[in-house]
Coordinates of C-alpha atoms and ligand atoms in Angstrom, one line a residue:
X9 CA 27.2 16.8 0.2
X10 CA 23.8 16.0 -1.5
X11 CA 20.8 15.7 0.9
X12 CA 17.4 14.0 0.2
X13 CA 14.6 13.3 2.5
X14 CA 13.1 10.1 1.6
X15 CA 9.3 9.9 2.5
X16 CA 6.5 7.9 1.2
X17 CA 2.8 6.0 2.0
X18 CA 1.4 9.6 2.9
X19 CA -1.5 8.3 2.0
X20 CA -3.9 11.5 1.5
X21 CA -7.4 11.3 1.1
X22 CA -7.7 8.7 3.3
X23 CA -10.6 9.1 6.4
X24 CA -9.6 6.7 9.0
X25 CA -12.4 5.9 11.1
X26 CA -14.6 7.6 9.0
X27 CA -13.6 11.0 10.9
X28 CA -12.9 14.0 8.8
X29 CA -10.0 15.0 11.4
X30 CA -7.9 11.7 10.0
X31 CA -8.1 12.7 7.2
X32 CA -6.7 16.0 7.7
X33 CA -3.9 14.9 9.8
X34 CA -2.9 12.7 6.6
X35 CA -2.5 16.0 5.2
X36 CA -1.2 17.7 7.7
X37 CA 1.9 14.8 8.2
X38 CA 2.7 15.6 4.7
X39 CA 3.1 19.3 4.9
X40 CA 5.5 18.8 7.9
X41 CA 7.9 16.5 6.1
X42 CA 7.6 19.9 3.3
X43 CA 8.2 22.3 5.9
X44 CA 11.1 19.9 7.7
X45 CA 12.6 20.0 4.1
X46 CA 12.1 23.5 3.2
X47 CA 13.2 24.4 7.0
X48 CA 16.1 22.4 6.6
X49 CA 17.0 23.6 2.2
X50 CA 17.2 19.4 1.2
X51 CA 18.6 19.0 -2.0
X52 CA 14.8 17.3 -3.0
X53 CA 12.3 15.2 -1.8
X54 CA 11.9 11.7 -3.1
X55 CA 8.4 10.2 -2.7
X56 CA 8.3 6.5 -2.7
X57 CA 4.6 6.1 -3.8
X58 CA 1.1 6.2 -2.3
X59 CA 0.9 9.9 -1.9
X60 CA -3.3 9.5 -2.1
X61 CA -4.9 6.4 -0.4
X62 CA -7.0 6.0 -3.2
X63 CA -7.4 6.0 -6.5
X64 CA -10.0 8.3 -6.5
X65 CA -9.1 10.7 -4.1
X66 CA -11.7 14.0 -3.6
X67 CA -10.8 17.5 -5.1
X68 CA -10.0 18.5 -2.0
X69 CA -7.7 16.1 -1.7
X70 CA -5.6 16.9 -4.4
X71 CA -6.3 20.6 -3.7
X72 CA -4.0 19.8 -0.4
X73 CA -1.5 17.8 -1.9
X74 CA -1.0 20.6 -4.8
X75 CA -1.3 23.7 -2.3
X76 CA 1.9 21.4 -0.2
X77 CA 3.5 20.5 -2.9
X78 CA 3.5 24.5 -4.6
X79 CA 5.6 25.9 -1.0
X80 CA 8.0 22.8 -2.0
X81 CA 8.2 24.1 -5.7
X82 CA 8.0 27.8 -4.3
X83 CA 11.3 26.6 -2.1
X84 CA 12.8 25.2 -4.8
X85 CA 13.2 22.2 -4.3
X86 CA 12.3 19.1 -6.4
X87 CA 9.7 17.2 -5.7
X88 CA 10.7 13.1 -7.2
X89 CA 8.4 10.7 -6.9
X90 CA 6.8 7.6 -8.2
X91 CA 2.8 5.4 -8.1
X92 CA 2.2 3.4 -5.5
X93 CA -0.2 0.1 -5.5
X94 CA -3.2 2.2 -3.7
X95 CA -2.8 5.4 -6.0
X96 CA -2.4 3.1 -9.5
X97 CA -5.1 4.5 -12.0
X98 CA -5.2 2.6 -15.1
X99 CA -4.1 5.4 -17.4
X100 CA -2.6 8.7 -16.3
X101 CA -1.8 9.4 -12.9
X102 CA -2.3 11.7 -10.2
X103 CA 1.8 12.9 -10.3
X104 CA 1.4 13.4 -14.4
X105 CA -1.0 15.8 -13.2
X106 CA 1.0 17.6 -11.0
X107 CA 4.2 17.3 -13.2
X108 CA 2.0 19.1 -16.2
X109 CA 1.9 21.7 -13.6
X110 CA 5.6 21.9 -13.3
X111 CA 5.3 20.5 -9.3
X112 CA 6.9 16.9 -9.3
X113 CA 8.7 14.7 -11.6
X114 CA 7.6 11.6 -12.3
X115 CA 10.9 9.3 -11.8
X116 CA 11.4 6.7 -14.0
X117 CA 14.0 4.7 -16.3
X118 CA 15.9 7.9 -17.2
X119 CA 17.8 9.6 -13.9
X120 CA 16.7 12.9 -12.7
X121 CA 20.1 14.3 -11.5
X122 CA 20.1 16.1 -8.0
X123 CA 23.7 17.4 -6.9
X124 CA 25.6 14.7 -8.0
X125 CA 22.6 11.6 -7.7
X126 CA 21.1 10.0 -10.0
X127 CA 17.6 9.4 -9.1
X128 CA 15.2 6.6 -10.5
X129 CA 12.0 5.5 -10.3
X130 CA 10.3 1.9 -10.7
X131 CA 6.3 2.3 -9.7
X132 CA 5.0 -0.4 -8.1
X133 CA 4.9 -3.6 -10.4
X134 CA 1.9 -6.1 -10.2
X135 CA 3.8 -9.2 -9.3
X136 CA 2.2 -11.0 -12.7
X137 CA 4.5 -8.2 -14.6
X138 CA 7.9 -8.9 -12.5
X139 CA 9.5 -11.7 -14.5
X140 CA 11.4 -10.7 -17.6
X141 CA 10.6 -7.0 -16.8
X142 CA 12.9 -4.6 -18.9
X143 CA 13.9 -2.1 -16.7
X144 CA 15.5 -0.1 -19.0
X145 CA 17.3 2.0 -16.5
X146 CA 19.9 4.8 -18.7
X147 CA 23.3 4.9 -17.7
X148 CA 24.4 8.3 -15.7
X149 CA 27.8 9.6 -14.5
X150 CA 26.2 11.0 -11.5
X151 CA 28.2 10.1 -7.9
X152 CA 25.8 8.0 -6.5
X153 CA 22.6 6.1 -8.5
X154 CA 19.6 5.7 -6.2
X155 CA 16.4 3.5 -7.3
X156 CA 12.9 4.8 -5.8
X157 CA 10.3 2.3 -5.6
X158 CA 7.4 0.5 -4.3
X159 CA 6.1 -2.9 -3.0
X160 CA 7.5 -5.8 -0.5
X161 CA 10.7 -6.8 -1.4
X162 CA 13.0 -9.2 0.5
X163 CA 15.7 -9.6 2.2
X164 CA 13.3 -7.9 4.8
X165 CA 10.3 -10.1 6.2
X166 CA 7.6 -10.5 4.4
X167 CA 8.9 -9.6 1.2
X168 CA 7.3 -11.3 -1.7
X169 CA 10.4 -9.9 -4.6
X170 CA 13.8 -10.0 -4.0
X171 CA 15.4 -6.5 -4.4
X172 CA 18.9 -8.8 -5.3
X173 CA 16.8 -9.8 -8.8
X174 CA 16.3 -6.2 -9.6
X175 CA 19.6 -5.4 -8.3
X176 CA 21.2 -8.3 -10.8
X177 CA 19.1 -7.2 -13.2
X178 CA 19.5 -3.5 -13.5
X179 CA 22.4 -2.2 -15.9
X180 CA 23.2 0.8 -13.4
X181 CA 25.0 0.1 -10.0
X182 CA 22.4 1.5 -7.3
X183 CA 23.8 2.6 -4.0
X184 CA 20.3 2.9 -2.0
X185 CA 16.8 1.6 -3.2
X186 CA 14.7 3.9 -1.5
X187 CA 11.9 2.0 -0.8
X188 CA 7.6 2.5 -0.4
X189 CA 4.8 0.0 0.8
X190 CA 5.9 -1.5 4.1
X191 CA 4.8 1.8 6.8
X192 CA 7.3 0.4 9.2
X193 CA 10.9 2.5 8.4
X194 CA 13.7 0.0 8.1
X195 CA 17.1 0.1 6.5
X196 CA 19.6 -3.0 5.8
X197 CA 22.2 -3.4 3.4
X198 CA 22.9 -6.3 0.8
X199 CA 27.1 -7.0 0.6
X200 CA 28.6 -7.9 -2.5
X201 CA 28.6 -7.9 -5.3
X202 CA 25.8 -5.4 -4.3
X203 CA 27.1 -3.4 -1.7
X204 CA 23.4 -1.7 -1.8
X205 CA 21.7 0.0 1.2
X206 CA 17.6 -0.8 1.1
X207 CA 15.4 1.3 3.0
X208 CA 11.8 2.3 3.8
X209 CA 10.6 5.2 5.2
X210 CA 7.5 4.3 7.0
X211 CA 4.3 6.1 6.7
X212 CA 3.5 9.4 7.8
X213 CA 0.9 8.9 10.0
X214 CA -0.8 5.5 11.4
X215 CA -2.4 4.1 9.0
X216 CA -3.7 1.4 10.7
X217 CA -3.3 0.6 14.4
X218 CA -0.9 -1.9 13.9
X219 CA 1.5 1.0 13.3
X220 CA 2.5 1.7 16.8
X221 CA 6.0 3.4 16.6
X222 CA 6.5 6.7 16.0
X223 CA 5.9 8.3 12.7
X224 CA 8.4 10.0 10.6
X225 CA 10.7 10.2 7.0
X226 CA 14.3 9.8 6.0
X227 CA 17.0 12.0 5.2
X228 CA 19.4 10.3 3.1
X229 CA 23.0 12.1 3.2
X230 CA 25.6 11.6 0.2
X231 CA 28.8 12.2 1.0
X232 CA 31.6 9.6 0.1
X233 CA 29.1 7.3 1.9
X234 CA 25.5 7.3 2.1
X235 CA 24.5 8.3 5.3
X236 CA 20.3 7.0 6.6
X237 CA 19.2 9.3 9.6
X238 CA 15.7 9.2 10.7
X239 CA 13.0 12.6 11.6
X240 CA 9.9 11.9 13.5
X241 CA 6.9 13.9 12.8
X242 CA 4.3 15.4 15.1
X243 CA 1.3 13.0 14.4
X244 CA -2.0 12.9 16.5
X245 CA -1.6 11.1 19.9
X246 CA -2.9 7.4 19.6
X247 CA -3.1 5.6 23.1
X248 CA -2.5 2.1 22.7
X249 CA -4.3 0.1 25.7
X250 CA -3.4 -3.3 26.2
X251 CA -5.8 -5.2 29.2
X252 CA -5.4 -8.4 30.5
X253 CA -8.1 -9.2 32.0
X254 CA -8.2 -11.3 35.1
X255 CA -10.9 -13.5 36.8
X256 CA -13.5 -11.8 37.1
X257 CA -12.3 -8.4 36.1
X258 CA -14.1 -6.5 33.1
X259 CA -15.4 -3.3 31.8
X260 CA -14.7 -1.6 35.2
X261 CA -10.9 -2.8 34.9
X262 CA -10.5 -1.5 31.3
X263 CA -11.5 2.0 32.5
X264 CA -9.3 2.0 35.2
X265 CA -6.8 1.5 32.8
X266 CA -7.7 4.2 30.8
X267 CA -7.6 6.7 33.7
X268 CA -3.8 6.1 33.8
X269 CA -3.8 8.1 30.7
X270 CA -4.5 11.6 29.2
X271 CA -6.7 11.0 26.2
X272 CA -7.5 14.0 24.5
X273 CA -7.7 14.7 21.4
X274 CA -6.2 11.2 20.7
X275 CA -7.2 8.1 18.9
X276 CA -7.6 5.3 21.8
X277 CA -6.6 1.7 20.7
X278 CA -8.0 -1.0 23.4
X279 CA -7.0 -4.2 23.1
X280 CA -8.6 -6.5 25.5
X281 CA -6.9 -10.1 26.3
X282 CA -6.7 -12.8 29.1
X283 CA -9.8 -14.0 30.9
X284 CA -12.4 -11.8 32.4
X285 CA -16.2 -11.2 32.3
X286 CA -17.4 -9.7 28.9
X287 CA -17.0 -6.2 28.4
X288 CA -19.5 -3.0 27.1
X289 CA -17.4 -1.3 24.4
X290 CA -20.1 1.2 24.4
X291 CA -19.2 2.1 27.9
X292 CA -15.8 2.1 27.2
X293 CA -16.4 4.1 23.9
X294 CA -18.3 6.7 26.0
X295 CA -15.6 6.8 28.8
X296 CA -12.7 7.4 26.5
X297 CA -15.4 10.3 24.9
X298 CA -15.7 12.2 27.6
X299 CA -11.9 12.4 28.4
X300 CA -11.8 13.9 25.1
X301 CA -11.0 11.1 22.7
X302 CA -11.7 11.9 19.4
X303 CA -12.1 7.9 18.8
X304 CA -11.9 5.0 20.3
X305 CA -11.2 1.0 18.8
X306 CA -11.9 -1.9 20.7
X307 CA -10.7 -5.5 19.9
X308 CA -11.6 -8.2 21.9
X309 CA -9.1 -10.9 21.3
X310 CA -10.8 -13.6 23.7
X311 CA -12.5 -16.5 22.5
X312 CA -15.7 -15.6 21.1
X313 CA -17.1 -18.7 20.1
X314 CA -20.2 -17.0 18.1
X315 CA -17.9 -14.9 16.4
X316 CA -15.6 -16.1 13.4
X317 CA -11.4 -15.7 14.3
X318 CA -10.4 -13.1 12.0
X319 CA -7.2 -12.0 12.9
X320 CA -6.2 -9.0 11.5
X321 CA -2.0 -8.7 10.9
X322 CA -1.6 -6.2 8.3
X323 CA -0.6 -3.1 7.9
X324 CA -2.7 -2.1 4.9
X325 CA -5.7 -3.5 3.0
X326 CA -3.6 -4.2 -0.1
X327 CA -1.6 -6.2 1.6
X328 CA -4.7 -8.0 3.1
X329 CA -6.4 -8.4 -0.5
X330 CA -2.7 -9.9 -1.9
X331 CA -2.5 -12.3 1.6
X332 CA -6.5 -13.8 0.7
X333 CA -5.8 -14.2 -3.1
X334 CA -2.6 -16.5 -1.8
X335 CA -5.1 -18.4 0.6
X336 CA -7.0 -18.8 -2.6
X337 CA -4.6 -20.4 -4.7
X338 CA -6.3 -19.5 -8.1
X339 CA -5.5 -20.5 -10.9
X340 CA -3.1 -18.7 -13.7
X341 CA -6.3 -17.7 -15.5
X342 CA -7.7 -16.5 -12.3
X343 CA -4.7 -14.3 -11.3
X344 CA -4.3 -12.6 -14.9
X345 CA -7.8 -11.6 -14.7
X346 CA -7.5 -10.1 -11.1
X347 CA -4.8 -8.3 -11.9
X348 CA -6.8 -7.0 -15.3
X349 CA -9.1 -5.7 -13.1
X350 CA -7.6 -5.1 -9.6
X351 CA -4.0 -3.6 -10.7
X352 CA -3.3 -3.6 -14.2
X353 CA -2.9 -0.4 -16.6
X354 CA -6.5 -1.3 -19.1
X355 CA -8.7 1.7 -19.1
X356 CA -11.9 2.0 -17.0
X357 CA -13.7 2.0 -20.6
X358 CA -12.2 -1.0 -22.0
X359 CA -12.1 -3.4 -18.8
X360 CA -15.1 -5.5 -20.0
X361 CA -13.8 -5.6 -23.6
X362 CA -10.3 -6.5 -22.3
X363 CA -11.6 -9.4 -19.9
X364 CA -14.4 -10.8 -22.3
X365 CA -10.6 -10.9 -24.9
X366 CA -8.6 -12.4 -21.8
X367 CA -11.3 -14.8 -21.2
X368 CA -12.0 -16.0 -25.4
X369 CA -8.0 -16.3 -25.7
X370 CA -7.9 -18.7 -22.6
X371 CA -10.6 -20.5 -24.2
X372 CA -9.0 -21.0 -27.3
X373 CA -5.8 -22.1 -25.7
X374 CA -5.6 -23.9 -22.7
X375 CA -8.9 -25.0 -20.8
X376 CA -6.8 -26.5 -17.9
X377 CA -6.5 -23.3 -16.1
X378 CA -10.4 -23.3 -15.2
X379 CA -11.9 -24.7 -12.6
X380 CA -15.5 -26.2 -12.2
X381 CA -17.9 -24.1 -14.6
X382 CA -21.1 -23.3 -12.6
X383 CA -24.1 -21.7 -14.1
X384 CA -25.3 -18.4 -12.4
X385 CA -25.1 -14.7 -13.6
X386 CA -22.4 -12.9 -15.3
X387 CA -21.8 -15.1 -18.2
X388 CA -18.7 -14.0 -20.3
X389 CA -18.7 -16.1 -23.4
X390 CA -16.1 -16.1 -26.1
X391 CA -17.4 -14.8 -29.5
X392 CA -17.5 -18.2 -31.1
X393 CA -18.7 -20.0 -28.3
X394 CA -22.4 -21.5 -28.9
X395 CA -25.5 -20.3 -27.0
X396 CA -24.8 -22.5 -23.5
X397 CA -27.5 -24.8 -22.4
X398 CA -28.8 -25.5 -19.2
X399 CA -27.9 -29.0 -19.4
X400 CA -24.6 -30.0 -21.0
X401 CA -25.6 -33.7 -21.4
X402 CA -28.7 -32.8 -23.7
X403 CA -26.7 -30.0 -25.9
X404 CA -23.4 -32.5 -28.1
X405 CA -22.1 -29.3 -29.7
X406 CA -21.5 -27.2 -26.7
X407 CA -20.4 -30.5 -25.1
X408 CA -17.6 -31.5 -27.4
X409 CA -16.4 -27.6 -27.9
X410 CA -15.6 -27.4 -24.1
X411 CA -14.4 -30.5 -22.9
X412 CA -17.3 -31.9 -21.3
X413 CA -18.5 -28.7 -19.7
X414 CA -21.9 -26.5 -20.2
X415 CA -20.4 -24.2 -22.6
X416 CA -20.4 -21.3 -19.9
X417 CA -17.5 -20.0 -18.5
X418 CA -18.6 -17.3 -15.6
X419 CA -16.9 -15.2 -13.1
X420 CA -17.4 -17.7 -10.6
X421 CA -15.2 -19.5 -12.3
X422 CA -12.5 -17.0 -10.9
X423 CA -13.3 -16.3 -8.0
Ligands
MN21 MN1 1.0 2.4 1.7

């Protein structure tokens, strides 16, 4: 029997609420999961990517992470993991750091073995790189083959990749994809010819407060079968508050409603619906306060007609960046560029170089793919390009070379 706990969008580093005490229980949720698997002598522990929230977390960040992940090495037991979308740097990474230092192994197309598993690693791939990608998984004669990775994959909701084209795709068999990105844990399995469990572990702690249900990890049992069991975690309290307001009711009600709770030390989520007079979040704020809160959000869902609807659905800002370049619908030119600078592996030092290349190449090929050039700041001009004018109609050259436009092509042009 092999035993692995599955775990994954720790996300250290990150000071929700702009409170120093988040930020520690970030920390703190990971070194539970280390003590559960020391407590408990798993076979390793696979990390399924966004161990820092940032890809600049602070020394004292990785000062945590490395004093958690030295009791795991200490234990010895591996520590197996692979970058997530928030933690991508654009050269090394944060785990080649700690793998120098002989603390985790970076998974990847060759399998590290544990007891009888072959364990991969895919780190999350910017969906401009999916198609054709050459996975280049090796071939093992390990038990069971597992594949760690990141990112929203279908058959679940709200997938944007089909784990069935990897699956297809791949030239090893893999029994489980253990899976990072989406914080809400969830297992299903695909049926033949896969016959392949999927499952994510959920973050660690709430990450945003649309992650209600109770934190926790995996452990993933290999026997003949694979067995999925779920561990919760001890995470700070957060006291979800849903009010719906009646005529007339308001500030006064949402306190009552309060009162029905113990709120110390806790992180107090109001969420204020229905009809109702307006309400004083600073009241409310200084209510929840002195019961002890350590914070308290208020969202007021009803109609504020001086107020633009923003409705805020997900689960991490990512997937809210990804959601609004969609809405966008920019072009193929647009998209490579965002992901040259958003996502994509160029070094800090030769971003500008890279784009201004990007940008030239897409102006010697195919002009379709911009849209209406506009002159304003940030000009990015191909080598070869003429000095642009001010007026197209007064400057022929510049006219002819660029199909009728001003010779300019800017960022706005992206964006
Ligand atoms: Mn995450």
């Amino acid at each position: 029997m092999t035993r692995i706990i599955h775990t994954g969008d720790t996300h250290l580093g990150y000071q929700q609420y702009h409170r120093p005490e988040r930020r520690a229980d970030f920390l703190d949720s990971f070194r539970q999961v280390v003590e559960d698997a020391i407590a408990r002598d798993v076979d390793a522990v696979v990390h399924a990517g966004d161990l820092f929230h940032d890809r600049r977390p602070t020394l004292s960040d990785v000062l945590g992470a490395l004093s958690v992940l030295r009791d795991l090495s200490d234990a010895d037991i591996p520590f197996l993991a692979i970058v997530g979308n928030h933690e991508s740097k654009r050269d090394a990474q944060w785990l080649d750091l700690f793998e120098t230092m002989g603390l985790a192994t970076r998974l990847g197309a060759s399998p590290a073995l544990v007891d009888g598993v072959a364990v991969y690693g895919l780190d999350f791939v910017p969906r401009s790189q999916r198609d054709g990608l050459d996975y280049g998984f090796e071939s093992n004669d390990a038990g069971h083959a597992v594949l760690v990775t990141h990112g929203l994959f279908e058959p679940f909701a709200h997938g944007d990749w089909d784990a069935r084209d990897i699956l297809t795709s791949s030239p090893v068999a893999f029994d489980a994809l253990l899976l990072g990105d989406d914080h809400e844990p969830k297992t299903t399995r695909v049926e033949k010819p896969y016959e392949t469990w999927l499952s994510y572990c959920g973050s660690t702690e709430r990450a945003s407060t649309a992650e209600r249900a109770e934190r926790g990890y995996n452990i993933v049992v290999f026997e003949e079968a694979i067995d999925i069991r779920r561990r919760g975690l001890d995470t700070r309290d957060f006291v979800f508050v849903d009010v719906e307001l009646g005529h007339g009711e308001g500030t006064t009600r949402v306190t009552e409603r309060l009162s029905e709770h113990d709120l110390t030390d806790s992180v107090v989520v109001v969420s204020i619906d229905g009809e109702g007079d307006p309400v004083t979040p600073a009241t409310i704020e200084d209510y929840a306060a002195e019961r002890g809160a350590l914070t308290t959000r208020i969202t007021d869902h009803r109609e504020q007609p001086d107020e633009p609807d923003v409705e805020v659905t997900f689960a991490d800002p990512d997937d809210a960046v990804r959601d609004r370049l969609e809405e966008l619908q920019l072009s193929p030119a647009a998209r490579e560029l965002d992901e040259t600078i958003r996502a994509s592996k160029v070094a800090d030092s030769n971003l500008a170089d890279t784009v201004q290349q990007r940008v030239a190449e897409r102006i010697e090929g195919d002009r379709s793919g911009f849209g209406t050039p506009s002159e304003t700041d940030g000009t990015v001009s191909g080598s070869d390009e003429p000095e642009a004018t001010a007026d197209p109609t007064t400057d022929e050259t510049a006219s002819k070379q660029t199909d009728g436009d001003d010779g300019q092509i800017t960022m706005e042009d992206y964006l």
